[in-house]
């Protein structure tokens, strides 16, 4: 049985975080008018805050410092360039923004080999030359237990590269279109949905095609996920950008931002609390400037542990 969640999380502490012009065109969640003063220092403080909260709750957080050169303003979101799997496999992904391609670091993967078993690395980054992208567990929301990869097709999520990932990883691709309330394609699947062991948070309103909406909904129900349906407004507060993790005692924790938590209705919180402890942190600088939230900051390390 593949576990949906892990207690080992890789996070990258920023040294030069900021608004990334190269990603802003396709990421409507970035706010051009966000306060830019002291943005890296604020992001570092928010980063340290969420790491402390995770560690206080018994999660094994592996923190790696970003490097000053090359300049990588989005390095705080490692889940887009790498994913780690329980068969010892690592995937490296093709990224749309040229300055995000610089986030891929061999030294980070080498550093994990002291603690985890790495059997093979599958590098899909060559598709950048063809202008085809698949930005990791931003582009795909993985149901690891049922080997399903949910993906909304966007400029950053290419159906062909998605199919190749699924072929290598043994997953089934469930692709669909998703738009925000203004009709713009949603850039990453993980802002509109999150899949846990027993639940799925999803903005069903963002899937305009009724047949695709029914397909996604029925698959979630048939894989025994309680659906927590969120509104566009809640999605815009990153309520879809949650991640289920475990602590070292095997207890389930559902991690999100304070913005996401505050947007939830009481009955939605009650539904989620059946599946784990709700843990949140204020990462508003990271959200407004980076256009990503708590889930984007965490790359789950599902690799087998070295005994």
XYZ file of C-alpha atoms in Angstrom:
307
model
C 0.000 0.000 0.000
C 1.382 3.408 -0.958
C 1.047 5.947 1.837
C -0.564 9.227 0.851
C 1.538 11.246 3.279
C 5.005 11.245 4.810
C 6.675 12.811 7.843
C 9.762 13.851 5.822
C 9.494 17.265 4.163
C 12.129 19.134 2.139
C 11.960 22.935 2.304
C 14.240 25.584 0.775
C 14.999 28.705 2.853
C 15.124 31.739 0.539
C 18.031 34.162 0.283
C 16.635 36.394 -2.464
C 12.864 35.858 -2.505
C 10.767 38.312 -4.489
C 8.104 38.922 -7.106
C 9.050 36.912 -10.219
C 8.205 38.769 -13.442
C 8.849 35.604 -15.474
C 5.978 33.722 -13.813
C 3.477 36.560 -13.389
C 1.846 36.219 -16.806
C 0.414 32.755 -16.075
C 0.105 33.060 -12.276
C -2.910 35.222 -11.422
C -2.261 34.613 -7.709
C 0.801 36.886 -7.760
C -0.079 40.435 -6.704
C 1.898 43.077 -8.615
C 0.831 45.659 -6.036
C 1.968 43.661 -3.013
C 4.277 45.441 -0.594
C 7.854 44.897 -1.824
C 9.693 46.522 1.098
C 11.929 44.096 2.991
C 10.234 41.269 1.115
C 13.065 38.733 1.468
C 13.437 39.349 5.220
C 9.668 39.012 5.697
C 9.622 35.817 3.614
C 12.497 34.367 5.648
C 10.639 35.128 8.889
C 7.463 33.500 7.531
C 9.486 30.519 6.299
C 11.120 30.048 9.722
C 7.691 30.359 11.341
C 6.072 27.574 9.327
C 9.142 25.331 9.746
C 8.961 25.816 13.529
C 5.246 25.003 13.578
C 5.840 21.813 11.556
C 8.686 20.736 13.833
C 6.661 21.514 16.971
C 4.063 19.114 15.568
C 6.651 16.341 15.108
C 7.303 16.616 11.361
C 10.833 15.938 10.086
C 11.655 19.099 8.116
C 14.856 19.042 6.068
C 15.800 22.689 5.504
C 18.275 23.539 2.742
C 19.466 27.113 2.236
C 19.103 28.641 -1.175
C 22.279 30.045 -2.725
C 22.717 33.771 -3.519
C 23.772 32.901 -7.076
C 22.155 32.174 -9.441
C 19.178 34.411 -8.591
C 16.132 32.210 -7.980
C 13.261 34.312 -6.557
C 10.899 31.289 -6.362
C 13.291 28.745 -4.801
C 10.973 28.621 -1.769
C 8.641 26.416 -3.900
C 10.713 23.223 -4.481
C 7.721 20.980 -5.151
C 7.677 22.236 -8.749
C 11.099 20.945 -9.813
C 11.345 17.635 -7.939
C 9.207 14.821 -6.539
C 10.250 11.837 -4.443
C 8.566 8.427 -4.527
C 8.414 5.371 -2.285
C 10.015 3.087 -4.889
C 13.223 5.113 -4.561
C 12.463 7.156 -7.672
C 13.064 10.874 -8.117
C 11.560 12.953 -10.925
C 12.999 16.242 -12.169
C 10.571 18.457 -14.057
C 10.549 20.935 -16.970
C 9.804 24.477 -15.770
C 8.285 27.272 -17.832
C 10.185 30.239 -16.367
C 13.868 30.265 -17.276
C 14.933 31.526 -13.857
C 13.022 28.697 -12.176
C 15.038 26.088 -14.082
C 18.039 27.209 -12.028
C 16.325 25.873 -8.882
C 17.160 22.270 -9.828
C 20.121 21.371 -7.629
C 22.041 18.123 -7.736
C 23.646 18.867 -4.347
C 20.215 18.790 -2.674
C 19.511 15.317 -4.055
C 23.011 14.127 -3.119
C 22.483 15.426 0.413
C 19.327 13.333 0.819
C 21.196 10.112 -0.008
C 22.674 9.986 3.519
C 19.181 9.509 4.929
C 17.196 7.982 2.054
C 17.587 5.301 -0.620
C 17.622 6.671 -4.166
C 17.220 4.006 -6.859
C 16.758 6.043 -10.013
C 16.322 9.615 -11.243
C 14.050 10.343 -14.184
C 14.854 13.743 -15.686
C 12.011 15.229 -17.739
C 13.610 18.672 -17.953
C 14.670 18.072 -21.579
C 11.114 19.006 -22.604
C 11.973 22.634 -21.873
C 13.698 22.666 -25.270
C 10.298 21.861 -26.843
C 8.502 24.468 -24.660
C 6.574 21.705 -22.900
C 6.273 21.860 -19.129
C 5.126 19.816 -16.147
C 5.823 21.586 -12.888
C 5.880 18.687 -10.458
C 3.292 18.447 -7.726
C 2.131 21.938 -8.650
C 0.968 20.718 -12.060
C -0.189 17.389 -10.619
C -2.057 16.559 -7.438
C -1.083 12.980 -6.694
C -3.368 10.435 -5.080
C -0.421 8.228 -4.140
C -2.584 5.468 -2.648
C -4.631 4.988 -5.810
C -1.906 6.041 -8.281
C -3.971 8.850 -9.803
C -2.461 12.122 -11.068
C -5.055 14.911 -11.213
C -3.945 17.712 -13.546
C -5.559 20.826 -14.973
C -4.050 21.583 -18.357
C -2.386 25.023 -18.517
C 0.637 26.725 -20.095
C 2.652 25.000 -17.358
C 1.098 21.533 -17.650
C 1.558 19.698 -20.945
C -0.607 16.592 -21.567
C 2.235 14.739 -23.311
C 4.742 15.210 -20.492
C 1.989 14.309 -18.009
C 1.403 11.051 -19.909
C 5.125 10.277 -19.814
C 5.303 10.853 -16.050
C 2.338 8.519 -15.579
C 3.948 5.872 -17.768
C 7.177 5.959 -15.725
C 5.501 6.241 -12.328
C 2.619 3.844 -12.915
C -0.058 6.505 -12.459
C -3.316 7.167 -14.301
C -3.701 10.728 -15.597
C -6.975 12.517 -14.937
C -6.731 15.787 -16.857
C -9.268 18.573 -17.166
C -9.525 22.298 -17.798
C -9.874 24.707 -14.894
C -10.394 28.473 -14.904
C -10.574 31.157 -12.261
C -13.679 33.349 -11.965
C -12.268 35.675 -14.661
C -11.934 32.794 -17.122
C -8.118 32.616 -16.971
C -6.617 29.101 -16.947
C -5.508 28.187 -13.433
C -1.737 27.818 -13.584
C -1.290 24.915 -11.134
C -3.668 22.148 -10.079
C -2.536 22.363 -6.461
C -4.176 25.761 -5.975
C -7.630 24.384 -6.769
C -7.402 20.970 -5.082
C -5.685 18.879 -2.454
C -6.049 15.116 -1.936
C -5.563 13.509 1.468
C -5.992 9.948 2.683
C -9.709 10.362 3.358
C -10.645 13.755 1.960
C -10.297 16.042 -1.036
C -10.509 19.820 -0.929
C -11.500 21.104 -4.366
C -12.993 24.159 -6.049
C -15.485 22.353 -8.296
C -16.715 25.696 -9.672
C -13.331 26.106 -11.365
C -13.988 23.152 -13.713
C -16.250 24.669 -16.416
C -16.954 21.492 -18.415
C -19.841 19.648 -16.703
C -18.614 16.235 -17.873
C -15.094 16.826 -16.566
C -16.522 18.096 -13.293
C -18.642 14.943 -12.892
C -15.665 12.731 -13.850
C -13.420 14.288 -11.187
C -16.157 14.261 -8.554
C -17.133 10.625 -9.199
C -13.511 9.484 -9.106
C -12.941 11.203 -5.768
C -16.075 9.577 -4.361
C -15.171 6.125 -5.746
C -11.718 6.379 -4.113
C -13.429 7.111 -0.773
C -12.568 10.797 -0.448
C -14.947 13.077 1.420
C -15.239 16.146 -0.809
C -14.818 19.554 0.823
C -15.993 21.900 -1.941
C -14.494 25.392 -1.731
C -15.583 28.607 -3.449
C -13.529 30.760 -5.834
C -12.976 33.223 -2.988
C -11.659 30.472 -0.718
C -9.434 29.201 -3.543
C -8.081 32.744 -3.941
C -7.114 32.569 -0.256
C -5.210 29.335 -1.035
C -7.691 26.990 0.677
C -6.998 24.458 -2.097
C -3.256 24.619 -1.397
C -3.126 22.308 1.618
C -0.969 19.250 2.231
C -1.556 16.210 4.402
C 1.619 15.184 6.234
C 2.403 12.856 9.120
C 4.446 13.418 12.231
C 7.021 10.987 13.588
C 4.324 9.351 15.760
C 2.286 8.591 12.600
C -0.418 11.143 13.375
C -1.957 13.062 10.463
C -1.551 16.810 10.133
C -3.219 18.997 7.495
C -0.976 21.980 6.745
C -2.218 25.245 5.264
C -1.686 29.000 5.487
C -3.474 31.256 7.956
C -5.193 32.887 4.977
C -6.544 29.482 3.906
C -7.587 28.531 7.451
C -9.382 31.848 8.021
C -11.317 31.414 4.757
C -12.776 28.035 5.759
C -16.334 27.767 7.046
C -16.906 26.077 10.372
C -18.483 22.963 8.852
C -15.520 22.636 6.458
C -13.115 22.742 9.409
C -15.194 20.099 11.184
C -15.032 17.866 8.087
C -11.266 18.232 7.790
C -10.609 17.703 11.515
C -11.948 14.153 11.152
C -8.840 13.392 9.076
C -6.100 15.229 10.957
C -5.016 18.166 13.069
C -5.305 21.487 11.232
C -2.027 23.395 11.382
C -1.499 26.816 9.819
C 0.980 29.693 9.649
C 0.922 33.289 8.411
C 2.824 33.308 5.107
C 1.046 36.282 3.523
C 4.208 37.884 2.069
C 5.100 34.607 0.356
C 1.535 34.194 -0.940
C 1.067 37.690 -2.365
C 4.513 38.063 -3.955
C 5.118 34.435 -4.903
C 1.593 33.379 -5.832
C 2.027 30.094 -3.965
C 1.187 28.918 -0.473
C 1.916 26.245 2.142
C 1.679 23.210 -0.106
C 4.001 24.740 -2.715
C 6.695 25.195 -0.063
C 6.825 21.496 0.872
C 8.376 18.746 -1.231
C 7.387 15.468 0.424
C 10.214 12.944 0.633
C 8.563 9.546 0.138
C 11.890 7.792 -0.501
C 12.666 4.684 1.592
C 14.680 5.563 4.704
C 18.218 4.163 5.064
C 18.198 1.745 7.997
